[in-house]
Amino acid sequence: MGERKECVAMLLAGGQGSRLIPLTKHTAKPAVPFGGKYTIIDFSLSNCINSDIDTVGVLTQYQPLELNDYLGRGGPWDMNLKYGGLHVLPPYQAEKGGDWFKGTANAIYQNLRFIRRYNPRYVLILSGDHIYKMNYRKMLQAHIQKEADCTIAVINVSKEEASRFGIMNTDDSGRITEFEEKPAHPKSTLASMGVYIFSTDKLIEYLTEDENDPDSDNDFGKNVIPRMLGDKQRMFAYTFDGYWRDVGTLASFWAANMDVIGENPALNLNDPSWRIYYRHGFSHPEYVGTGALIKNSLIGDGGEMYGSADHSVVFSDVLIKERALVKDSIVMGGSVIGEGARIEHAIIAENVTIGKDAQIGGESDNPAVVASGVIIPAGTQIEPGEIVDEDSPKGGR
């Protein structure tokens, strides 16, 4: 038994990501590639290690294989420790039952044994499906200073967006007086980021109470937080003013990727003071042909570029052939963009083959999407916002 940990993080990474299908058809949402060389989960894990939180339980469930392979023992995030470090925590069958995680609260409840092993004073609960850079240490200091039972990170959103989030109403001291889940008429614009710090004894008390309530959905937002508020526990909002985006939809995932490019990107991935750690693959230099044109784009290692990329994120080992144009788009690793093809406002998943002179996407509120491994025949036209997977008549394997 090692020394007591001050804070242990529990990262909820088991969601299906149904609104991100087809990107999540065969992989958990936190393992979806992002920003040229990262995955979504890299951001929460990097935030932990940059905040000096070195003990993280990653709770997996849906399609965990690729995520488990990617995480390994936590080496890329400096978390392969003898005491603490990164631990993958899948659902398991216990002596008294136990099965799939029934909700966010039940997922943590099923892993209280992991938390108790380190006997932390505080537990940080995170989601594996947000893109942001945040110093959790500052939030923990605020939690300790206010002698809070629970601190919830919030971000100011527009009045129009507020009804999509859990909204916190607070008094002048920042103490939460009311929590409304997706209110039709929000009273404030402080939206929950899905980042919580609990004092451990209170967390265990309320998770146990929740687990014993047969009518509960076993969810933090729906059940645990409202119950704590009803019991007048000390609950405070912590306002975060940096970049944060929930990438739960194809449109928001596309927009977040666009935020990493440009001269002054909204999300700077090359900030030496806040590194984003990731698992490196085998890399070799990309080849740029004499007729290629790259403008305002992020290009990964090992690709071959003969066509044009304009305001796009192109991952590693992508081949863009002559006269092809990739504009305002994401092209994931191993894909081939055929000669003369035009890709605009689209997400091309991994190992896709786009045939010669195909037209994918165009101006739309939603990106056109081609699922991983799909072959698009030459000359095919895919409309703006259209989704093509292996079962679509326009795509094949």
PDB file of C-alpha atoms in Angstrom, residues 72-242:
ATOM      1  CA  GLY A  72      -2.115   0.264 -22.896  1.00  0.00           C
ATOM      2  CA  ARG A  73      -0.374   0.903 -19.563  1.00  0.00           C
ATOM      3  CA  GLY A  74      -0.498   4.682 -19.956  1.00  0.00           C
ATOM      4  CA  GLY A  75       3.088   5.220 -21.123  1.00  0.00           C
ATOM      5  CA  PRO A  76       2.460   8.123 -23.556  1.00  0.00           C
ATOM      6  CA  TRP A  77       0.873  10.130 -20.714  1.00  0.00           C
ATOM      7  CA  ASP A  78       3.621   9.256 -18.173  1.00  0.00           C
ATOM      8  CA  MET A  79       1.136   7.125 -16.259  1.00  0.00           C
ATOM      9  CA  ASN A  80       2.841   3.701 -16.242  1.00  0.00           C
ATOM     10  CA  LEU A  81       3.513   3.923 -12.499  1.00  0.00           C
ATOM     11  CA  LYS A  82       3.943   1.172  -9.917  1.00  0.00           C
ATOM     12  CA  TYR A  83       1.526   2.930  -7.563  1.00  0.00           C
ATOM     13  CA  GLY A  84      -1.232   4.882  -9.241  1.00  0.00           C
ATOM     14  CA  GLY A  85      -0.980   5.486 -12.969  1.00  0.00           C
ATOM     15  CA  LEU A  86      -3.573   4.655 -15.611  1.00  0.00           C
ATOM     16  CA  HIS A  87      -5.975   1.730 -15.150  1.00  0.00           C
ATOM     17  CA  VAL A  88      -8.603   0.551 -17.647  1.00  0.00           C
ATOM     18  CA  LEU A  89     -11.739  -0.436 -15.695  1.00  0.00           C
ATOM     19  CA  PRO A  90     -14.265  -2.460 -17.748  1.00  0.00           C
ATOM     20  CA  PRO A  91     -17.595  -3.631 -16.286  1.00  0.00           C
ATOM     21  CA  TYR A  92     -17.277  -6.925 -14.461  1.00  0.00           C
ATOM     22  CA  GLN A  93     -19.467  -9.578 -12.834  1.00  0.00           C
ATOM     23  CA  ALA A  94     -19.198  -9.344  -9.061  1.00  0.00           C
ATOM     24  CA  GLU A  95     -20.290 -11.924  -6.487  1.00  0.00           C
ATOM     25  CA  LYS A  96     -23.507 -10.034  -5.750  1.00  0.00           C
ATOM     26  CA  GLY A  97     -24.364  -9.318  -9.377  1.00  0.00           C
ATOM     27  CA  GLY A  98     -23.192  -6.231 -11.173  1.00  0.00           C
ATOM     28  CA  ASP A  99     -23.126  -5.971 -14.923  1.00  0.00           C
ATOM     29  CA  TRP A 100     -23.076  -3.259 -17.596  1.00  0.00           C
ATOM     30  CA  PHE A 101     -22.819   0.227 -16.157  1.00  0.00           C
ATOM     31  CA  LYS A 102     -26.416   1.471 -15.818  1.00  0.00           C
ATOM     32  CA  GLY A 103     -25.524   5.178 -15.762  1.00  0.00           C
ATOM     33  CA  THR A 104     -22.665   7.528 -14.942  1.00  0.00           C
ATOM     34  CA  ALA A 105     -23.216   7.256 -11.177  1.00  0.00           C
ATOM     35  CA  ASN A 106     -23.505   3.468 -11.259  1.00  0.00           C
ATOM     36  CA  ALA A 107     -20.268   3.266 -13.285  1.00  0.00           C
ATOM     37  CA  ILE A 108     -18.384   5.060 -10.494  1.00  0.00           C
ATOM     38  CA  TYR A 109     -20.241   3.077  -7.792  1.00  0.00           C
ATOM     39  CA  GLN A 110     -19.104  -0.219  -9.363  1.00  0.00           C
ATOM     40  CA  ASN A 111     -15.510   1.025  -9.088  1.00  0.00           C
ATOM     41  CA  LEU A 112     -15.494   2.335  -5.517  1.00  0.00           C
ATOM     42  CA  ARG A 113     -13.043  -0.438  -4.665  1.00  0.00           C
ATOM     43  CA  PHE A 114     -10.533   1.160  -7.076  1.00  0.00           C
ATOM     44  CA  ILE A 115     -11.065   4.566  -5.423  1.00  0.00           C
ATOM     45  CA  ARG A 116     -10.721   3.119  -1.905  1.00  0.00           C
ATOM     46  CA  ARG A 117      -7.409   1.477  -2.867  1.00  0.00           C
ATOM     47  CA  TYR A 118      -5.824   4.961  -3.020  1.00  0.00           C
ATOM     48  CA  ASN A 119      -7.902   6.464  -0.187  1.00  0.00           C
ATOM     49  CA  PRO A 120      -7.994   9.921  -1.856  1.00  0.00           C
ATOM     50  CA  ARG A 121      -9.413  13.006  -0.168  1.00  0.00           C
ATOM     51  CA  TYR A 122     -10.980  14.064  -3.471  1.00  0.00           C
ATOM     52  CA  VAL A 123     -12.300  12.386  -6.623  1.00  0.00           C
ATOM     53  CA  LEU A 124     -12.266  14.141 -10.004  1.00  0.00           C
ATOM     54  CA  ILE A 125     -14.894  12.824 -12.442  1.00  0.00           C
ATOM     55  CA  LEU A 126     -14.379  13.447 -16.143  1.00  0.00           C
ATOM     56  CA  SER A 127     -15.950  12.677 -19.496  1.00  0.00           C
ATOM     57  CA  GLY A 128     -13.869  11.171 -22.264  1.00  0.00           C
ATOM     58  CA  ASP A 129     -15.667  13.003 -25.066  1.00  0.00           C
ATOM     59  CA  HIS A 130     -14.763  16.673 -24.727  1.00  0.00           C
ATOM     60  CA  ILE A 131     -11.984  18.658 -26.398  1.00  0.00           C
ATOM     61  CA  TYR A 132     -10.385  21.211 -24.057  1.00  0.00           C
ATOM     62  CA  LYS A 133      -7.257  22.201 -22.131  1.00  0.00           C
ATOM     63  CA  MET A 134      -7.943  22.722 -18.436  1.00  0.00           C
ATOM     64  CA  ASN A 135      -5.878  22.907 -15.252  1.00  0.00           C
ATOM     65  CA  TYR A 136      -7.819  20.676 -12.842  1.00  0.00           C
ATOM     66  CA  ARG A 137      -5.389  21.664 -10.057  1.00  0.00           C
ATOM     67  CA  LYS A 138      -6.853  25.203  -9.996  1.00  0.00           C
ATOM     68  CA  MET A 139     -10.349  23.765  -9.738  1.00  0.00           C
ATOM     69  CA  LEU A 140      -9.223  21.485  -6.884  1.00  0.00           C
ATOM     70  CA  GLN A 141      -7.729  24.466  -5.039  1.00  0.00           C
ATOM     71  CA  ALA A 142     -11.068  26.302  -5.348  1.00  0.00           C
ATOM     72  CA  HIS A 143     -12.886  23.199  -4.051  1.00  0.00           C
ATOM     73  CA  ILE A 144     -10.597  23.007  -0.998  1.00  0.00           C
ATOM     74  CA  GLN A 145     -10.742  26.756  -0.354  1.00  0.00           C
ATOM     75  CA  LYS A 146     -14.552  26.780  -0.286  1.00  0.00           C
ATOM     76  CA  GLU A 147     -14.730  23.582   1.780  1.00  0.00           C
ATOM     77  CA  ALA A 148     -17.067  22.239  -0.878  1.00  0.00           C
ATOM     78  CA  ASP A 149     -18.705  18.828  -0.927  1.00  0.00           C
ATOM     79  CA  CYS A 150     -18.917  19.027  -4.708  1.00  0.00           C
ATOM     80  CA  THR A 151     -17.555  21.486  -7.284  1.00  0.00           C
ATOM     81  CA  ILE A 152     -18.899  21.522 -10.833  1.00  0.00           C
ATOM     82  CA  ALA A 153     -16.979  23.110 -13.699  1.00  0.00           C
ATOM     83  CA  VAL A 154     -19.149  25.421 -15.786  1.00  0.00           C
ATOM     84  CA  ILE A 155     -18.656  27.449 -18.933  1.00  0.00           C
ATOM     85  CA  ASN A 156     -20.615  30.459 -20.114  1.00  0.00           C
ATOM     86  CA  VAL A 157     -22.668  29.639 -23.204  1.00  0.00           C
ATOM     87  CA  SER A 158     -25.039  31.772 -25.249  1.00  0.00           C
ATOM     88  CA  LYS A 159     -28.704  32.068 -24.213  1.00  0.00           C
ATOM     89  CA  GLU A 160     -29.647  30.171 -27.388  1.00  0.00           C
ATOM     90  CA  GLU A 161     -27.348  27.239 -26.553  1.00  0.00           C
ATOM     91  CA  ALA A 162     -28.231  27.055 -22.850  1.00  0.00           C
ATOM     92  CA  SER A 163     -31.239  24.765 -23.298  1.00  0.00           C
ATOM     93  CA  ARG A 164     -28.908  22.029 -24.646  1.00  0.00           C
ATOM     94  CA  PHE A 165     -26.978  21.761 -21.363  1.00  0.00           C
ATOM     95  CA  GLY A 166     -27.380  21.195 -17.662  1.00  0.00           C
ATOM     96  CA  ILE A 167     -27.559  24.767 -16.300  1.00  0.00           C
ATOM     97  CA  MET A 168     -26.338  25.905 -12.872  1.00  0.00           C
ATOM     98  CA  ASN A 169     -27.992  28.792 -11.056  1.00  0.00           C
ATOM     99  CA  THR A 170     -25.721  30.260  -8.360  1.00  0.00           C
ATOM    100  CA  ASP A 171     -25.712  32.914  -5.646  1.00  0.00           C
ATOM    101  CA  ASP A 172     -23.104  35.707  -5.378  1.00  0.00           C
ATOM    102  CA  SER A 173     -20.560  33.406  -3.716  1.00  0.00           C
ATOM    103  CA  GLY A 174     -20.738  30.886  -6.577  1.00  0.00           C
ATOM    104  CA  ARG A 175     -22.718  28.408  -4.503  1.00  0.00           C
ATOM    105  CA  ILE A 176     -25.134  26.395  -6.643  1.00  0.00           C
ATOM    106  CA  THR A 177     -28.754  27.038  -5.682  1.00  0.00           C
ATOM    107  CA  GLU A 178     -30.448  25.165  -8.516  1.00  0.00           C
ATOM    108  CA  PHE A 179     -29.578  22.724 -11.292  1.00  0.00           C
ATOM    109  CA  GLU A 180     -31.763  22.432 -14.386  1.00  0.00           C
ATOM    110  CA  GLU A 181     -31.198  19.711 -16.971  1.00  0.00           C
ATOM    111  CA  LYS A 182     -31.725  21.164 -20.487  1.00  0.00           C
ATOM    112  CA  PRO A 183     -34.244  23.844 -19.390  1.00  0.00           C
ATOM    113  CA  ALA A 184     -36.630  25.292 -21.984  1.00  0.00           C
ATOM    114  CA  HIS A 185     -36.282  28.730 -20.337  1.00  0.00           C
ATOM    115  CA  PRO A 186     -32.814  28.875 -18.739  1.00  0.00           C
ATOM    116  CA  LYS A 187     -32.318  31.305 -15.852  1.00  0.00           C
ATOM    117  CA  SER A 188     -28.542  31.483 -16.358  1.00  0.00           C
ATOM    118  CA  THR A 189     -25.950  30.601 -18.995  1.00  0.00           C
ATOM    119  CA  LEU A 190     -23.578  28.605 -16.754  1.00  0.00           C
ATOM    120  CA  ALA A 191     -23.466  25.206 -18.471  1.00  0.00           C
ATOM    121  CA  SER A 192     -22.078  22.097 -16.816  1.00  0.00           C
ATOM    122  CA  MET A 193     -18.914  20.796 -18.524  1.00  0.00           C
ATOM    123  CA  GLY A 194     -19.318  17.303 -17.085  1.00  0.00           C
ATOM    124  CA  VAL A 195     -16.269  17.864 -14.832  1.00  0.00           C
ATOM    125  CA  TYR A 196     -16.911  17.285 -11.113  1.00  0.00           C
ATOM    126  CA  ILE A 197     -14.769  17.224  -7.982  1.00  0.00           C
ATOM    127  CA  PHE A 198     -16.250  15.474  -4.949  1.00  0.00           C
ATOM    128  CA  SER A 199     -14.949  15.128  -1.439  1.00  0.00           C
ATOM    129  CA  THR A 200     -14.596  11.353  -1.309  1.00  0.00           C
ATOM    130  CA  ASP A 201     -16.731  10.660   1.760  1.00  0.00           C
ATOM    131  CA  LYS A 202     -19.668  12.597   0.270  1.00  0.00           C
ATOM    132  CA  LEU A 203     -19.278  10.862  -3.083  1.00  0.00           C
ATOM    133  CA  ILE A 204     -19.393   7.410  -1.477  1.00  0.00           C
ATOM    134  CA  GLU A 205     -22.366   8.398   0.707  1.00  0.00           C
ATOM    135  CA  TYR A 206     -24.460   9.674  -2.196  1.00  0.00           C
ATOM    136  CA  LEU A 207     -23.488   6.953  -4.662  1.00  0.00           C
ATOM    137  CA  THR A 208     -24.506   4.314  -2.111  1.00  0.00           C
ATOM    138  CA  GLU A 209     -27.815   6.094  -1.505  1.00  0.00           C
ATOM    139  CA  ASP A 210     -28.396   6.363  -5.249  1.00  0.00           C
ATOM    140  CA  GLU A 211     -27.599   2.699  -5.825  1.00  0.00           C
ATOM    141  CA  ASN A 212     -30.175   1.705  -3.188  1.00  0.00           C
ATOM    142  CA  ASP A 213     -32.918   3.761  -4.880  1.00  0.00           C
ATOM    143  CA  PRO A 214     -34.768   1.448  -7.287  1.00  0.00           C
ATOM    144  CA  ASP A 215     -36.327   4.432  -9.099  1.00  0.00           C
ATOM    145  CA  SER A 216     -33.005   6.134  -9.887  1.00  0.00           C
ATOM    146  CA  ASP A 217     -31.469   6.356 -13.372  1.00  0.00           C
ATOM    147  CA  ASN A 218     -28.104   6.177 -11.568  1.00  0.00           C
ATOM    148  CA  ASP A 219     -26.960   9.361 -13.296  1.00  0.00           C
ATOM    149  CA  PHE A 220     -25.003  12.290 -11.824  1.00  0.00           C
ATOM    150  CA  GLY A 221     -26.951  15.002 -13.652  1.00  0.00           C
ATOM    151  CA  LYS A 222     -30.413  13.503 -13.193  1.00  0.00           C
ATOM    152  CA  ASN A 223     -30.100  12.000  -9.719  1.00  0.00           C
ATOM    153  CA  VAL A 224     -26.968  12.500  -7.599  1.00  0.00           C
ATOM    154  CA  ILE A 225     -26.489  16.263  -8.034  1.00  0.00           C
ATOM    155  CA  PRO A 226     -30.204  17.152  -7.542  1.00  0.00           C
ATOM    156  CA  ARG A 227     -30.284  14.961  -4.409  1.00  0.00           C
ATOM    157  CA  MET A 228     -27.198  16.655  -2.949  1.00  0.00           C
ATOM    158  CA  LEU A 229     -28.693  20.077  -3.709  1.00  0.00           C
ATOM    159  CA  GLY A 230     -31.948  19.048  -2.051  1.00  0.00           C
ATOM    160  CA  ASP A 231     -29.954  18.070   1.042  1.00  0.00           C
ATOM    161  CA  LYS A 232     -28.274  21.523   1.108  1.00  0.00           C
ATOM    162  CA  GLN A 233     -24.771  20.141   0.614  1.00  0.00           C
ATOM    163  CA  ARG A 234     -22.012  22.663  -0.111  1.00  0.00           C
ATOM    164  CA  MET A 235     -21.959  22.724  -3.917  1.00  0.00           C
ATOM    165  CA  PHE A 236     -20.092  25.365  -5.920  1.00  0.00           C
ATOM    166  CA  ALA A 237     -19.649  26.258  -9.576  1.00  0.00           C
ATOM    167  CA  TYR A 238     -16.137  26.732 -10.925  1.00  0.00           C
ATOM    168  CA  THR A 239     -16.168  28.949 -14.024  1.00  0.00           C
ATOM    169  CA  PHE A 240     -13.753  27.923 -16.777  1.00  0.00           C
ATOM    170  CA  ASP A 241     -12.992  30.525 -19.437  1.00  0.00           C
ATOM    171  CA  GLY A 242     -10.805  28.561 -21.865  1.00  0.00           C
TER     172      GLY A 242
END
